[in-house]
Coordinates of C-alpha atoms in Angstrom, one line a residue:
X74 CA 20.2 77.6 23.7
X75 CA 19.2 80.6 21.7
X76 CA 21.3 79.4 18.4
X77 CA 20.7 75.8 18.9
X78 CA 17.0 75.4 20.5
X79 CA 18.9 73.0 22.8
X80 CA 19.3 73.0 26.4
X81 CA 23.2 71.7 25.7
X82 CA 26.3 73.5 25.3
X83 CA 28.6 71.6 23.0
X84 CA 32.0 71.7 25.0
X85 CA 34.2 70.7 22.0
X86 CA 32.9 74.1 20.1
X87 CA 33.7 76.4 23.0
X88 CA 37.5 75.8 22.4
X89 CA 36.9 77.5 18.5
X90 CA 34.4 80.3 20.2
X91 CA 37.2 81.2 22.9
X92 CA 40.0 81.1 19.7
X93 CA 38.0 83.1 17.4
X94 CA 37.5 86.1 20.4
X95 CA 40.8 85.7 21.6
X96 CA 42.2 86.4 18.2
X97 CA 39.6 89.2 17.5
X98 CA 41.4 90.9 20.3
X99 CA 44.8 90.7 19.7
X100 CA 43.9 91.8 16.6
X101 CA 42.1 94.5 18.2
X102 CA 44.6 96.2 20.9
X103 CA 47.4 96.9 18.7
X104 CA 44.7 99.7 16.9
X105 CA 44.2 101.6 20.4
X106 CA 46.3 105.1 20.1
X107 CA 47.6 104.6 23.2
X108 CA 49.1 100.8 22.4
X109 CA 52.3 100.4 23.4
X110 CA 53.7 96.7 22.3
X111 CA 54.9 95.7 25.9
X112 CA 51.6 96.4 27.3
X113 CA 51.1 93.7 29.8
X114 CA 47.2 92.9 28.8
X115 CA 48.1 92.4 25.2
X116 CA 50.7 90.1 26.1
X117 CA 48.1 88.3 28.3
X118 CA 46.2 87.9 25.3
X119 CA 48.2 86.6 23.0
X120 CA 49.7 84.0 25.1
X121 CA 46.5 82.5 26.5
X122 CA 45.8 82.7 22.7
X123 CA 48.7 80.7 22.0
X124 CA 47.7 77.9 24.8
X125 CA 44.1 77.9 23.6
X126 CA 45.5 77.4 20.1
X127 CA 47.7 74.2 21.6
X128 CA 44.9 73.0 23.8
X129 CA 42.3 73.0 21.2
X130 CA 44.7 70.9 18.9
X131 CA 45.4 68.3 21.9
X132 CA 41.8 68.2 22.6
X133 CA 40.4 67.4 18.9
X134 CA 43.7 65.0 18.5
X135 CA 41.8 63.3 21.2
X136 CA 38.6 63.7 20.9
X137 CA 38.7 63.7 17.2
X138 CA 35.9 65.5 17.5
X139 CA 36.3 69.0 15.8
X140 CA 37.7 69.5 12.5
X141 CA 39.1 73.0 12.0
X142 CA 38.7 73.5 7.9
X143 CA 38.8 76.3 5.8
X144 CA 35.1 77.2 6.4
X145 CA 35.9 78.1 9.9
X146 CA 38.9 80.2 8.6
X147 CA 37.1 82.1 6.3
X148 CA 34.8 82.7 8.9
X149 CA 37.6 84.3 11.3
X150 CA 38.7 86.0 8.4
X151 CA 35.8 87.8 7.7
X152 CA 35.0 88.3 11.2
X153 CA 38.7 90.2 11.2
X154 CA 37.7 92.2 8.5
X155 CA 34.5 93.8 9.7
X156 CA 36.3 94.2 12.5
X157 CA 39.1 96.7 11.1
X158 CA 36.0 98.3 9.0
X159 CA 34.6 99.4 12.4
X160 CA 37.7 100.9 13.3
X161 CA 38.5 103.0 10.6
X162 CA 34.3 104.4 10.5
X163 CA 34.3 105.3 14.3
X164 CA 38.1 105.6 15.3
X165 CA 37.4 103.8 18.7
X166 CA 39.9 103.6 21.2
X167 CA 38.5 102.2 24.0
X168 CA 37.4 98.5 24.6
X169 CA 34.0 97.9 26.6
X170 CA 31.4 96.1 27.3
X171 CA 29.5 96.2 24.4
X172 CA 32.5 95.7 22.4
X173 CA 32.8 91.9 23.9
X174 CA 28.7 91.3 24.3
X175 CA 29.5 92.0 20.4
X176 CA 32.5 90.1 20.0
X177 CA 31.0 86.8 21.0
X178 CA 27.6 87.1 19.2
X179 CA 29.2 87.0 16.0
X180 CA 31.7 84.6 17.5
X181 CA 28.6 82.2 17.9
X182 CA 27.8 83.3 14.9
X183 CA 30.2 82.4 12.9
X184 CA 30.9 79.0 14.4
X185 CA 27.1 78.0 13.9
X186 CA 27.4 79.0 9.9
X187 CA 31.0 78.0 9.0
X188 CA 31.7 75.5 11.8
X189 CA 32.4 71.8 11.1
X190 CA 31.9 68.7 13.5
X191 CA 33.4 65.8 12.3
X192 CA 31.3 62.4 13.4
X193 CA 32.8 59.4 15.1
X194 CA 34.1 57.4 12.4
X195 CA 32.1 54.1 14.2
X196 CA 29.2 55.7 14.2
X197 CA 28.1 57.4 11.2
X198 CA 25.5 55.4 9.0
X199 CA 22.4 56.9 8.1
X200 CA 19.2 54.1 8.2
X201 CA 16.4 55.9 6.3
X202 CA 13.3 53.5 6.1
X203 CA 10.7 54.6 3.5
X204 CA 7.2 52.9 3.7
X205 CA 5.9 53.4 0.2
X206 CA 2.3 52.5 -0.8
X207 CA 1.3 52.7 -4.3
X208 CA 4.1 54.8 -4.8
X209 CA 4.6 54.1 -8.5
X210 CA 4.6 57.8 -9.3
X211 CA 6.8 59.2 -6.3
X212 CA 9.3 56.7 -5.7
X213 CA 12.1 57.1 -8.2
X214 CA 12.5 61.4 -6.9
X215 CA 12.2 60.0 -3.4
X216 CA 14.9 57.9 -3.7
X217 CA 17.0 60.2 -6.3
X218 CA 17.1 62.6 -3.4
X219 CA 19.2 60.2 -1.5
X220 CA 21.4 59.4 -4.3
X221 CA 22.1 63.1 -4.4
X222 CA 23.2 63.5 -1.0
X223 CA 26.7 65.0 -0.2
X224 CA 26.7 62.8 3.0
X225 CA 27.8 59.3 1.2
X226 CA 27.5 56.7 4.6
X227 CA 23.7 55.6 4.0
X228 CA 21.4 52.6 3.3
X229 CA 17.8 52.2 2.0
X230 CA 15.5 50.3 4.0
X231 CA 12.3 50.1 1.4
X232 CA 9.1 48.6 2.7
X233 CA 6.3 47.8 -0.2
X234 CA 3.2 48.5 1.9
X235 CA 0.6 46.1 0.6
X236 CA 1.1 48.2 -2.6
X237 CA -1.4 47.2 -6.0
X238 CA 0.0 49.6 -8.1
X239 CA 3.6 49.3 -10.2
X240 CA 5.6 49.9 -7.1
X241 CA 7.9 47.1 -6.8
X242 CA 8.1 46.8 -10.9
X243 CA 9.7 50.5 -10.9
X244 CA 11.7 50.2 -8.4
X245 CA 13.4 46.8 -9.2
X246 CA 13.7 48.6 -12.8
X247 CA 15.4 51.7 -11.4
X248 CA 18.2 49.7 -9.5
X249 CA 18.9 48.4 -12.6
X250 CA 20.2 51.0 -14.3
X251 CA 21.2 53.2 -10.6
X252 CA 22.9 50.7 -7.9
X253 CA 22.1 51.6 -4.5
X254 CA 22.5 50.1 -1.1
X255 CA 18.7 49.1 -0.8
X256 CA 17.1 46.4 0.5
X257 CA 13.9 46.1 -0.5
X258 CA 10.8 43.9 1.9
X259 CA 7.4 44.0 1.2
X260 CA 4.0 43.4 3.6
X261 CA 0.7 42.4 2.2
X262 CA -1.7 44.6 4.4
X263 CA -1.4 48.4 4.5
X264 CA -0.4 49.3 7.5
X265 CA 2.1 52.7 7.7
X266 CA 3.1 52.3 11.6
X267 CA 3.3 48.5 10.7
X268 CA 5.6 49.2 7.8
X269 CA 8.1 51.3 9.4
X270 CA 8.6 49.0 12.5
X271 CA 9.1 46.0 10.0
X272 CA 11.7 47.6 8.6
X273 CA 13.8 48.8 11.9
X274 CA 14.5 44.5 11.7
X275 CA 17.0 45.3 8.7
X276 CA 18.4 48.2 10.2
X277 CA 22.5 48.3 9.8
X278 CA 23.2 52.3 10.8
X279 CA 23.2 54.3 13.7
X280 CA 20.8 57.1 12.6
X281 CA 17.3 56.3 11.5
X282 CA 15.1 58.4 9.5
X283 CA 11.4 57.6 8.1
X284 CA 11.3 58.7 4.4
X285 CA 7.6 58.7 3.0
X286 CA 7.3 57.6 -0.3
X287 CA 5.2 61.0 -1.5
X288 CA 8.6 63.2 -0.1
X289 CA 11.7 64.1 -1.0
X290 CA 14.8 65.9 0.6
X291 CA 14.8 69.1 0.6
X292 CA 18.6 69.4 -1.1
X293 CA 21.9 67.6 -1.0
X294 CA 23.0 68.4 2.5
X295 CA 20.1 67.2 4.5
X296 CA 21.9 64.0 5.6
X297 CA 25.4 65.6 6.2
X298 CA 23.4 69.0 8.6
X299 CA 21.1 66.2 10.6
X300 CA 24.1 63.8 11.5
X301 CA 26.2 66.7 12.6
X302 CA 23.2 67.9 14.5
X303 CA 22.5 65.2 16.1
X304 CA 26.4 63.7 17.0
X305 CA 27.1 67.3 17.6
X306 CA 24.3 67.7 20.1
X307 CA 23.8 65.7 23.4
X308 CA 20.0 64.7 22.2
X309 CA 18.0 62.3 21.6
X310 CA 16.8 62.9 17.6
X311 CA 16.8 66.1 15.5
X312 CA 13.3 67.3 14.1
X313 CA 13.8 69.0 10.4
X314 CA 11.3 71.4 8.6
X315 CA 9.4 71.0 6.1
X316 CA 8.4 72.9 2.6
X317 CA 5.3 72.2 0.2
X318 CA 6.0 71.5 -3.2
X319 CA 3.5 72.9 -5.9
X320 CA 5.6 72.1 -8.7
X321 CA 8.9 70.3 -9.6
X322 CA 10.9 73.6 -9.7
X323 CA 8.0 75.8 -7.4
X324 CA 8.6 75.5 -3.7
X325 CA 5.4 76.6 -1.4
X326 CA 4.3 77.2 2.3
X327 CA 7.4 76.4 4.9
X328 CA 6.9 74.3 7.6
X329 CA 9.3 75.5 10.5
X330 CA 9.0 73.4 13.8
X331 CA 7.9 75.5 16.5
X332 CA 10.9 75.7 19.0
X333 CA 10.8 72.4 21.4
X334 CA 11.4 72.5 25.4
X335 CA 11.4 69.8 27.3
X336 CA 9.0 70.9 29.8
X337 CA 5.6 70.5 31.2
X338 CA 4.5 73.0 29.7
X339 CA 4.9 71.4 26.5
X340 CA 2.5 68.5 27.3
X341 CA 0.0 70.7 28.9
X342 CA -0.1 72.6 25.5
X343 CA -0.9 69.1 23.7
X344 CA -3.4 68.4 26.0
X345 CA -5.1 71.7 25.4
X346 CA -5.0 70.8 21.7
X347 CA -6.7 67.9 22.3
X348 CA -3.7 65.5 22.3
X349 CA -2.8 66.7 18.5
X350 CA 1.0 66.1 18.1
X351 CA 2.4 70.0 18.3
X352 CA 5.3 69.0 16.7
X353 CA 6.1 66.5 14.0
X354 CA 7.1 63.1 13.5
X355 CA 9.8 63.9 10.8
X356 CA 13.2 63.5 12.9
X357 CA 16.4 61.9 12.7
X358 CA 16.5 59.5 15.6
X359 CA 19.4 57.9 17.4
X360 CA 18.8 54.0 16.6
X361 CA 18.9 53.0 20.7
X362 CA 16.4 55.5 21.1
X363 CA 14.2 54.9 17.9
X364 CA 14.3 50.8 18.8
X365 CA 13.5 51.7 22.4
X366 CA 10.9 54.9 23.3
X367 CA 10.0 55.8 19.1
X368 CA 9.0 52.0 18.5
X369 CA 6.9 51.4 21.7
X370 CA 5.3 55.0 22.0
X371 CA 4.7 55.9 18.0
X372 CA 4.9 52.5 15.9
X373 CA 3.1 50.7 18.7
X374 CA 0.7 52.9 20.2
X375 CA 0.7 55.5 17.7
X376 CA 1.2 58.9 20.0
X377 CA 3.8 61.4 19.4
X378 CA 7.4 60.3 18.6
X379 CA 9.3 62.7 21.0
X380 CA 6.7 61.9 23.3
X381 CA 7.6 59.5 26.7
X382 CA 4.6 57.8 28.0
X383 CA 6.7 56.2 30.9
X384 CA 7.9 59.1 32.3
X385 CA 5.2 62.1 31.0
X386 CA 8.2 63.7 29.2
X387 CA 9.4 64.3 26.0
X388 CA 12.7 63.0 24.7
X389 CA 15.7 64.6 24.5
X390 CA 15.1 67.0 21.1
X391 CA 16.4 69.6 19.3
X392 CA 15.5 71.9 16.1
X393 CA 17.6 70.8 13.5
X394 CA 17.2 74.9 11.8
X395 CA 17.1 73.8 8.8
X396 CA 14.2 72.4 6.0
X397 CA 14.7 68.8 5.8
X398 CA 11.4 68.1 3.2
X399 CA 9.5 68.9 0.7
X400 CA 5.8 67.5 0.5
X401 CA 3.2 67.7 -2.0
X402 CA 0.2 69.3 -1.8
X403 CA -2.8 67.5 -2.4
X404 CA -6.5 68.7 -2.8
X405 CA -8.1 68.9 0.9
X406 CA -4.6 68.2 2.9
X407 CA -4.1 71.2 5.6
X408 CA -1.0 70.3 7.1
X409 CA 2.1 68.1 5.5
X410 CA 2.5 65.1 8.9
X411 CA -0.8 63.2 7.4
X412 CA 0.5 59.8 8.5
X413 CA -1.7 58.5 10.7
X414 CA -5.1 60.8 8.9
X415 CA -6.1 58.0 6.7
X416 CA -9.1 57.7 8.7
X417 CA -10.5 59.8 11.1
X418 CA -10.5 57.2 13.9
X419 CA -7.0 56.4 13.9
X420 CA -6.2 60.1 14.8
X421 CA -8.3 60.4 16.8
X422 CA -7.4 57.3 18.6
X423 CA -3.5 58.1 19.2
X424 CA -4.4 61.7 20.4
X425 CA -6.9 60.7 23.3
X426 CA -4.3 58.1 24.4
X427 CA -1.9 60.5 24.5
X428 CA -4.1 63.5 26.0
X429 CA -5.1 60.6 28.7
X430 CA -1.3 59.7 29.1
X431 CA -0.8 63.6 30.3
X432 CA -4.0 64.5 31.7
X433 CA -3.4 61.2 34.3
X434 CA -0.3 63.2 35.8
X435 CA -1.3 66.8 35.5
X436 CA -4.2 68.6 36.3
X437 CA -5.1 71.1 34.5
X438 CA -8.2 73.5 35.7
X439 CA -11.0 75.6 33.8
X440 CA -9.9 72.8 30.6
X441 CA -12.2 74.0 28.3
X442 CA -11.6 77.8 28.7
X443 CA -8.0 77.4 28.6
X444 CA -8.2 74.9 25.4
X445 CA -10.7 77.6 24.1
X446 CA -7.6 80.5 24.8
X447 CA -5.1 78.1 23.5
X448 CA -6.7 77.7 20.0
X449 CA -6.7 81.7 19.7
X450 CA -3.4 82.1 20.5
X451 CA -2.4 78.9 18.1
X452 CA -4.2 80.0 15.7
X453 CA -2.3 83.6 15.5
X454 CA 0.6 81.7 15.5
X455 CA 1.9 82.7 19.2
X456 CA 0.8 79.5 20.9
X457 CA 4.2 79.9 22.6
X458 CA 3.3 83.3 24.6
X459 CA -0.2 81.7 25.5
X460 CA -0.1 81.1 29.5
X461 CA -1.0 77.9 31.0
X462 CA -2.3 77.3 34.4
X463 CA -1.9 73.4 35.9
X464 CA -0.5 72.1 38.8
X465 CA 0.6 67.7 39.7
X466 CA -2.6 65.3 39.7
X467 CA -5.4 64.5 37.5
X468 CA -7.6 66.0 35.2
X469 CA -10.6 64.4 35.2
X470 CA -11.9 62.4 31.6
X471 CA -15.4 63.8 32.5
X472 CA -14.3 67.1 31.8
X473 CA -12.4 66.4 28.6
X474 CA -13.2 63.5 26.7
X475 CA -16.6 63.8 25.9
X476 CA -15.7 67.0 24.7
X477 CA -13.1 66.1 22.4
X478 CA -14.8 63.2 20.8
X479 CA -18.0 65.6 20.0
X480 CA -15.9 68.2 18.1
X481 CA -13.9 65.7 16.5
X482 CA -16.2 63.0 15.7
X483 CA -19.0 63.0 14.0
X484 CA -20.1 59.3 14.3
X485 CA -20.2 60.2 18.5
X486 CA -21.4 56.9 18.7
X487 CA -18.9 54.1 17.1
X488 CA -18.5 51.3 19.5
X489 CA -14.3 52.2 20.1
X490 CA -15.2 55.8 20.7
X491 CA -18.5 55.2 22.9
X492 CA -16.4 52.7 25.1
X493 CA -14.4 55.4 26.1
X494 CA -17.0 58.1 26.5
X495 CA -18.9 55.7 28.7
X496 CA -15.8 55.0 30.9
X497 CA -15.1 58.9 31.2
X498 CA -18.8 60.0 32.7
X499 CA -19.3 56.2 34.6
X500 CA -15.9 56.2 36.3
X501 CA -16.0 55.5 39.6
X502 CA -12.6 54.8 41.9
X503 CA -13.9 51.5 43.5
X504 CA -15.3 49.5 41.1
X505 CA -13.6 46.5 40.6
X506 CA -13.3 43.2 38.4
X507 CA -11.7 40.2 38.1
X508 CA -11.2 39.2 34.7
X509 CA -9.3 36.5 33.0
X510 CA -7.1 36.7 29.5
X511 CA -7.9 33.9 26.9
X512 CA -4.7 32.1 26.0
X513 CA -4.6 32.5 22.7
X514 CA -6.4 36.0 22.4
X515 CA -5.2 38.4 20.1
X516 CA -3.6 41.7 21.4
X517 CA -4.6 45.1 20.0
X518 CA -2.3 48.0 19.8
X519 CA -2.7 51.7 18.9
X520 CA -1.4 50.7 15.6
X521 CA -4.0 48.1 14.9
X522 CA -7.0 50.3 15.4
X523 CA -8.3 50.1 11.8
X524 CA -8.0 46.1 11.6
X525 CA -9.9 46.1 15.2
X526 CA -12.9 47.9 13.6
X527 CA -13.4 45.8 11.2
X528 CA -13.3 43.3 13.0
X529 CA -15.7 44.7 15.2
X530 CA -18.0 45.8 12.0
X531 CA -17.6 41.4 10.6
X532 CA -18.1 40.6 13.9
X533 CA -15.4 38.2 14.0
X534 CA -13.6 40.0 17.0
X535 CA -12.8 37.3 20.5
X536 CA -16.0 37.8 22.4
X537 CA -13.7 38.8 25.3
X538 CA -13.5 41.7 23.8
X539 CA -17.2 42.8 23.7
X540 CA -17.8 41.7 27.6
X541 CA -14.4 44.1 28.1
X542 CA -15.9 46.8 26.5
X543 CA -19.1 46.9 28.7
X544 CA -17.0 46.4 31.9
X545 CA -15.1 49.5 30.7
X546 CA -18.1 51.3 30.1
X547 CA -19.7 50.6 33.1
X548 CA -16.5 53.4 34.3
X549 CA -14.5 50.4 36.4
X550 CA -11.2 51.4 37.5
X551 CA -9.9 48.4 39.2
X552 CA -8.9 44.9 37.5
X553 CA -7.8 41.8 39.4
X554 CA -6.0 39.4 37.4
X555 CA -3.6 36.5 37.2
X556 CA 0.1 37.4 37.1
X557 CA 0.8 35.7 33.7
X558 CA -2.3 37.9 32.4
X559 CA -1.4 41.3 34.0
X560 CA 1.1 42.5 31.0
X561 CA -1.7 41.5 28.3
X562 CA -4.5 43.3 30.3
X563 CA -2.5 46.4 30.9
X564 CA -1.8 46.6 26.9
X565 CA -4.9 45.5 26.3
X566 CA -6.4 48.5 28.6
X567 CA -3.8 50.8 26.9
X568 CA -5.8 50.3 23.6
X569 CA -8.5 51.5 24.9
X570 CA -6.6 54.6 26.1
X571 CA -7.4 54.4 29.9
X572 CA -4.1 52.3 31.3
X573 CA -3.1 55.6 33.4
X574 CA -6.6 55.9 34.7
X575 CA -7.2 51.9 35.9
X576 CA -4.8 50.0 38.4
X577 CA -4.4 46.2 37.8
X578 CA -3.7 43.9 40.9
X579 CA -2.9 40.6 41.9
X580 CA -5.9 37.7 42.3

């Protein structure tokens, strides 16, 4: 766990970990004084060495999972050599303890640097999507980074974004003159969630990765570290760091991911930073999992990608340890995962739904003077020693959401953000409703917050919608519908952030 942020132990590595100690020590013995070469222990050692060596081959002819190449030699060889360095500087005769504790920290060592897992040959293919809007500038490095990769088993799924810039002319004239396996789609209206989801419909691989446009990889093994990673790991996608880029040739700030646990404590953390995503959205995803939990929880509904709304837990994750990225800085951006910041709303938006999402399951007292000890501690960069207090329940809204939307908001009262406020100080347990879904009524999702304001603003929005709005206000908790209508109004109440704090029952 402590080399691999991961809560799994890979089990076709600990075959090379028990090789590489078991030949460190019958290298070893033979240098005691005392050594005599029919010593029983030594021949101990180098028989079980000798089965390990046979069971390990077995196993990877098997499994097929391990390749054994010259980096892991090297890496026993040096380890060998060190090891007779130490001998003739302190002339040690005895083996202890400390010895082994030794021993197999550079064991683990070694096999995380020089180690090789080879990928199941049926499942290999890297997917990477890139949504590019009025990318005309960006989009030839972008895609020269994956051209450059080491890693050769990759396709290009390349989404024009409702582009009005040269986009599509450059990139039509750069596979001209530099073939790639890239199939280019394009949308009319902007839409960056929108985009990426489109593009999962022309997905051939097994691995799935989101590009932007404005990014590139951060060198020629990205692709080759992330698909080891993750094939290597028993997890559900890989996060990767990231680097600014001043300059071409001029690399910036870096951009490690904190370490990720899936705990509670995790979610109480991003509720105590008012729902902003702690981690990142830059991963390498399984595709099961990216068509399944990434799809309905980020390009749906816009929260977190590693974050579950279904079961209150993050996925499966691990810290790829290594920098995927490099962004560019522009004038007045603070922090490189500026997807969803193109307006202030939309943020906003996706981090009370997912702050509502917790808060519903977990109670967490004295919010605003832990939130307020939180930010300290986050702001020192230790926001992993800050202690949390919470126990199972719910927090309630009253206590949080005004607040947020206050600090975060300046226009307090925009009709999306005031519905919400209004249901947070109004709510009451037994009000109840009966409402009824228009047939053909248009259904809003996380990712369609900007198109519903402006609706909203034209005034061209279903006037179901406005009578919802004042029911929610009004703080009611409980909706009677019609069966056929239930799944709408539950997505429909998901919107508006609030589905964990309503219940929906039969007529």
């Amino acid at each position: 766990m402590i080399v691999t942020f991961s809560e799994q132990l890979r089990p076709f590595l600990l075959c090379v970990y028990l090789i590489v100690l078991l030949v460190s020590l019958v290298w070893y013995t033979p240098e005691f004084t005392d050594f005599v070469f029919k010593n029983l222990s030594w021949n101990i050692e180098a028989i079980s060495l000798l089965l390990e060596i046979l069971g390990a081959i077995v196993y990877i002819k098997i499994k097929s999972h391990l390749n054994v190449n010259s980096h892991l030699i090297l890496g026993t060889l040096l380890f060998l050599i060190i090891n007779e360095g130490s001998l003739i500087i302190t002339e040690s005769n005895v083996i202890n303890t400390s010895y082994l504790v030794l021993v197999l920290i550079i064991d683990l060592c070694i096999v995380n640097v020089f180690g090789n897992i080879e990928l199941d040959r049926n499942k290999r293919k890297i997917s990477v999507i890139i949504p590019a809007h009025n990318s005309a500038k960006t989009i030839v490095e972008a895609l020269e980074s994956i051209r450059n990769q080491t890693y050769r088993d990759w396709e290009i799924i390349l989404i024009n974004d409702g582009s009005s810039d040269e986009t599509e002319t450059i990139v039509k004239r750069y596979l001209e003159n530099t073939p790639l396996p890239l199939k280019y789609h394009k949308q009319k209206q902007h839409n960056y969630l929108h985009a990426i989801k489109y593009g999962t419909k022309f997905v051939e691989g097994s691995i799935i990765f989101v590009l932007d446009a404005d990014k590139v990889l951060f060198n020629r093994n990205v692709f080759y570290r992330a698909a080891s990673t993750l094939y290597g790991e028993k997890c559900d996608g890989v996060f990767v760091g990231i680097r600014a880029m001043y300059q071409r040739l001029k690399d910036g700030k870096l951009h490690l991911i904190r370490p990720y646990y899936r705990n509670q404590i995790s979610l109480v953390k991003t509720a105590l930073g008012m729902g902003v995503n702690i981690y990142t959205n830059y991963a390498f995803w399984r595709r099961e999992v990216f068509e399944t939990s990434v799809r309905e929880n980020y390009l749906v509904n816009g929260m977190p990608s590693w974050y579950d709304a279904q079961t209150n837990l993050g996925l499966r994750m691990v810290n790829g340890n290594f920098v995927g990225l490099k962004y560019r800085v522009v004038k007045k951006k603070k922090t490189a995962d500026k997807q969803l910041n193109q307006d202030p709303l939309i943020s906003l938006a996706a981090e009370l739904r997912t702050l509502h999402h917790i808060t519903s399951k977990i109670k967490i007292p004295f919010y605003r003077l832990q939130a307020a000890i939180y930010y300290v501690f986050n702001k020192c960069h230790i926001a992993s020693l800050c202690p949390v207090i919470f126990e199972q329940g719910k927090t309630p809204l009253k206590e949080i959401t005004p607040l947020i939307i206050e600090n975060r908001f300046k226009n307090s009262k925009q009709p999306y953000l005031q519905t919400i406020v209004d249901f947070s100080t109004n709510y009451n347990s037994e009000k109840k409703i009966e409402v009824t879904i228009p047939k053909d009524l248009k259904v809003y999702h996380g990712a369609d917050i900007e198109e519903f304001t402006q609706k909203f603003k034209q005034n061209k929005l279903a006037p179901f919608y406005g009578n919802l709005m004042k029911i929610i206000s009004r703080g009611t908790s409980l909706y009677v519908a019609n069966k056929q209508d239930q799944e709408k109004l539950a997505e429909i109440l998901e919107f508006f952030t609030i589905r964990d704090y309503v219940k929906i029952v039969d007529k």
